GROMACS .gro file of C-alpha atoms in nm:
model
  198
    1MET     CA    1  18.788  -6.084  17.166
    2VAL     CA    2  18.604  -5.858  17.382
    3HIS     CA    3  18.565  -5.496  17.237
    4ASP     CA    4  18.484  -5.182  17.428
    5ALA     CA    5  18.140  -5.086  17.253
    6ASP     CA    6  18.227  -4.720  17.240
    7SER     CA    7  18.584  -4.711  17.121
    8GLY     CA    8  18.641  -5.059  16.993
    9VAL     CA    9  18.934  -5.100  17.185
   10VAL     CA   10  19.025  -5.482  17.253
   11LEU     CA   11  18.953  -5.539  17.637
   12ALA     CA   12  19.021  -5.905  17.645
   13ARG     CA   13  19.143  -6.191  17.416
   14ARG     CA   14  19.143  -6.555  17.446
   15GLU     CA   15  19.266  -6.829  17.223
   16LEU     CA   16  18.964  -7.082  17.207
   17GLY     CA   17  19.154  -7.397  17.101
   18THR     CA   18  18.904  -7.473  16.839
   19VAL     CA   19  18.849  -7.434  16.467
   20GLY     CA   20  18.525  -7.417  16.308
   21HIS     CA   21  18.300  -7.371  15.986
   22GLY     CA   22  18.091  -7.110  16.173
   23GLY     CA   23  17.976  -6.962  16.508
   24GLY     CA   24  17.643  -6.819  16.657
   25HIS     CA   25  17.647  -6.568  16.918
   26HIS     CA   26  17.369  -6.584  17.187
   27VAL     CA   27  17.340  -6.288  17.413
   28HIS     CA   28  17.193  -6.371  17.773
   29PRO     CA   29  17.017  -6.112  17.975
   30ASP     CA   30  17.307  -6.094  18.220
   31GLY     CA   31  17.538  -5.971  17.972
   32SER     CA   32  17.727  -6.283  17.917
   33VAL     CA   33  17.755  -6.419  17.555
   34TYR     CA   34  17.721  -6.794  17.459
   35LEU     CA   35  17.912  -6.890  17.160
   36ASP     CA   36  17.824  -7.217  16.935
   37ILE     CA   37  18.124  -7.314  16.718
   38GLY     CA   38  18.032  -7.581  16.455
   39GLU     CA   39  18.335  -7.800  16.365
   40GLY     CA   40  18.171  -8.007  16.090
   41GLN     CA   41  18.181  -8.389  16.132
   42ASP     CA   42  18.401  -8.321  16.453
   43GLY     CA   43  18.111  -8.188  16.648
   44VAL     CA   44  18.050  -7.852  16.843
   45VAL     CA   45  18.210  -7.659  17.093
   46VAL     CA   46  17.983  -7.433  17.314
   47LEU     CA   47  18.128  -7.183  17.547
   48ARG     CA   48  18.019  -6.875  17.752
   49GLY     CA   49  18.203  -6.555  17.812
   50THR     CA   50  18.113  -6.336  18.099
   51ALA     CA   51  18.196  -5.969  18.011
   52GLY     CA   52  18.160  -5.831  18.346
   53ALA     CA   53  18.453  -6.023  18.444
   54VAL     CA   54  18.678  -5.838  18.231
   55GLY     CA   55  18.956  -5.730  18.445
   56GLY     CA   56  19.246  -5.481  18.394
   57ASP     CA   57  19.483  -5.735  18.293
   58GLY     CA   58  19.276  -5.819  17.978
   59THR     CA   59  19.149  -6.138  18.093
   60ALA     CA   60  18.779  -6.244  18.071
   61ALA     CA   61  18.584  -6.553  18.225
   62PHE     CA   62  18.509  -6.814  17.991
   63THR     CA   63  18.330  -7.138  18.054
   64THR     CA   64  18.358  -7.422  17.802
   65TYR     CA   65  18.088  -7.690  17.831
   66PRO     CA   66  18.195  -8.037  17.854
   67TRP     CA   67  18.028  -8.190  17.562
   68HIS     CA   68  18.128  -8.188  17.182
   69ASP     CA   69  17.789  -8.340  17.067
   70ARG     CA   70  17.539  -8.071  17.125
   71CYS     CA   71  17.444  -7.765  16.916
   72LEU     CA   72  17.324  -7.463  17.092
   73ILE     CA   73  16.975  -7.356  16.952
   74GLY     CA   74  16.863  -7.081  17.178
   75LEU     CA   75  16.816  -6.928  17.521
   76ALA     CA   76  16.493  -6.875  17.701
   77PRO     CA   77  16.379  -6.515  17.727
   78SER     CA   78  16.463  -6.491  18.103
   79GLY     CA   79  16.782  -6.678  18.040
   80ARG     CA   80  16.718  -6.937  18.308
   81GLN     CA   81  16.779  -7.220  18.040
   82PHE     CA   82  16.901  -7.306  17.716
   83MET     CA   83  16.803  -7.565  17.440
   84THR     CA   84  17.059  -7.774  17.241
   85VAL     CA   85  17.014  -8.032  16.993
   86ASP     CA   86  17.231  -8.342  16.961
   87HIS     CA   87  17.514  -8.336  16.687
   88GLY     CA   88  17.368  -8.650  16.546
   89GLN     CA   89  17.027  -8.493  16.546
   90ALA     CA   90  16.882  -8.775  16.764
   91ASP     CA   91  16.746  -8.564  17.057
   92VAL     CA   92  16.690  -8.222  17.206
   93SER     CA   93  16.786  -8.119  17.556
   94PHE     CA   94  16.713  -7.830  17.797
   95HIS     CA   95  16.981  -7.715  18.021
   96ARG     CA   96  17.008  -7.485  18.327
   97HIS     CA   97  17.196  -7.174  18.296
   98PRO     CA   98  17.484  -7.120  18.373
   99ASP     CA   99  17.611  -7.461  18.462
  100GLY     CA  100  17.455  -7.646  18.168
  101GLU     CA  101  17.303  -7.933  18.382
  102VAL     CA  102  17.053  -8.113  18.163
  103LEU     CA  103  16.698  -8.046  18.299
  104PHE     CA  104  16.548  -8.313  18.056
  105THR     CA  105  16.602  -8.474  17.702
  106LEU     CA  106  16.351  -8.574  17.432
  107PRO     CA  107  16.446  -8.820  17.176
  108VAL     CA  108  16.295  -8.809  16.829
  109GLU     CA  109  16.046  -9.092  16.925
  110SER     CA  110  15.911  -8.847  17.209
  111PHE     CA  111  15.725  -8.683  16.932
  112GLY     CA  112  15.579  -8.978  16.767
  113TYR     CA  113  15.826  -9.042  16.493
  114ASP     CA  114  16.046  -9.325  16.398
  115PRO     CA  115  16.415  -9.251  16.487
  116GLU     CA  116  16.518  -9.465  16.184
  117GLU     CA  117  16.336  -9.229  15.951
  118THR     CA  118  16.313  -8.875  16.140
  119PHE     CA  119  16.554  -8.663  16.306
  120LEU     CA  120  16.587  -8.312  16.488
  121GLU     CA  121  16.695  -8.022  16.252
  122TRP     CA  122  16.945  -7.779  16.432
  123SER     CA  123  16.664  -7.506  16.449
  124GLY     CA  124  16.387  -7.397  16.664
  125GLY     CA  125  16.400  -7.205  16.996
  126TYR     CA  126  16.191  -7.045  17.255
  127LEU     CA  127  15.837  -6.937  17.142
  128THR     CA  128  15.788  -6.809  17.494
  129GLU     CA  129  15.944  -6.844  17.844
  130ASP     CA  130  15.749  -7.183  17.893
  131THR     CA  131  15.718  -7.304  17.516
  132ALA     CA  132  15.996  -7.403  17.295
  133VAL     CA  133  15.960  -7.501  16.921
  134VAL     CA  134  16.172  -7.802  16.790
  135THR     CA  135  16.194  -7.886  16.408
  136LEU     CA  136  16.188  -8.235  16.301
  137GLY     CA  137  16.253  -8.365  15.936
  138GLY     CA  138  16.293  -8.649  15.715
  139GLU     CA  139  16.224  -8.793  15.373
  140SER     CA  140  15.901  -8.937  15.239
  141GLU     CA  141  15.901  -9.285  15.034
  142ASP     CA  142  15.950  -9.084  14.726
  143GLU     CA  143  16.248  -8.900  14.866
  144GLU     CA  144  16.070  -8.570  14.934
  145GLU     CA  145  16.234  -8.388  15.221
  146TRP     CA  146  15.971  -8.283  15.477
  147PHE     CA  147  15.999  -8.097  15.813
  148ARG     CA  148  15.741  -8.017  16.085
  149HIS     CA  149  15.780  -7.773  16.398
  150HIS     CA  150  15.653  -7.910  16.739
  151LEU     CA  151  15.593  -7.759  17.066
  152VAL     CA  152  15.764  -7.843  17.397
  153ASP     CA  153  15.628  -7.746  17.734
  154VAL     CA  154  15.970  -7.653  17.913
  155ARG     CA  155  15.802  -7.653  18.270
  156THR     CA  156  15.699  -8.014  18.252
  157GLY     CA  157  15.927  -8.157  17.990
  158THR     CA  158  15.625  -8.267  17.763
  159PRO     CA  159  15.629  -8.276  17.385
  160GLY     CA  160  15.336  -8.123  17.232
  161GLY     CA  161  15.163  -8.117  16.903
  162ALA     CA  162  15.272  -7.965  16.568
  163ILE     CA  163  15.243  -7.588  16.512
  164THR     CA  164  15.157  -7.468  16.157
  165VAL     CA  165  15.423  -7.239  16.022
  166ASP     CA  166  15.408  -7.089  15.688
  167ALA     CA  167  15.776  -7.150  15.605
  168THR     CA  168  15.963  -7.309  15.308
  169GLY     CA  169  16.268  -7.466  15.494
  170PRO     CA  170  16.336  -7.608  15.833
  171TYR     CA  171  16.564  -7.323  15.936
  172GLU     CA  172  16.335  -7.021  15.811
  173MET     CA  173  16.141  -6.982  16.143
  174VAL     CA  174  16.305  -6.787  16.405
  175PRO     CA  175  16.113  -6.762  16.746
  176LEU     CA  176  16.130  -6.448  16.928
  177GLY     CA  177  16.049  -6.567  17.282
  178ASP     CA  178  15.737  -6.341  17.303
  179GLY     CA  179  15.493  -6.557  17.132
  180SER     CA  180  15.592  -6.457  16.777
  181TRP     CA  181  15.839  -6.571  16.522
  182LEU     CA  182  15.990  -6.442  16.200
  183THR     CA  183  15.960  -6.633  15.844
  184ASP     CA  184  16.057  -6.506  15.496
  185GLY     CA  185  15.791  -6.311  15.343
  186PRO     CA  186  15.738  -6.219  14.971
  187GLY     CA  187  16.067  -6.095  14.823
  188GLY     CA  188  16.262  -6.241  15.104
  189HIS     CA  189  16.171  -5.974  15.340
  190PRO     CA  190  16.105  -6.096  15.719
  191VAL     CA  191  15.749  -6.138  15.828
  192ARG     CA  192  15.645  -6.135  16.200
  193ARG     CA  193  15.379  -6.398  16.290
  194SER     CA  194  15.236  -6.538  16.609
  195ARG     CA  195  14.979  -6.823  16.677
  196ALA     CA  196  14.682  -6.591  16.702
  197ARG     CA  197  14.745  -6.482  16.353
  198SER     CA  198  14.875  -6.768  16.190
   0.00000   0.00000   0.00000
């Protein structure tokens, strides 16, 4: 549903044709909203609603992307592209906004890991307009879970090295797009950090 921000009145409503375990909203700078709906083992539905297209008849323009195996992770600060991770956690892709065309894809082995032992977490995002963070994880020989954050130059499609992040879990780091990120601090309160200070 699309609501009027002032009054709360429903301006538009659309049946999505999906059921999910949860959804994530990503607001684009142009005012449209990406919605990522996780369907558990059945995959993921990603769609985009254009609020500016709401008409007097209560309709809105929606685009459903043609894949059910890509989890939306984040939007570039400018909104020119977005990042997804394969539902099976084998690769990360970067797509052009708004049509979703794949600009480039990096499989696990692009970061120097064995794809039989390592996977991409459904986390990360854009550290800056030109740099994304992806999170890789796996288990050690003694079954200890591990994760590492790696940089990607989104201008060239080149994977970079690991970045040190003081985090206790693979989903704790939240890139903010301006070179900084949030992690949990003492007592569970968020702490903002950057590469210059970390």
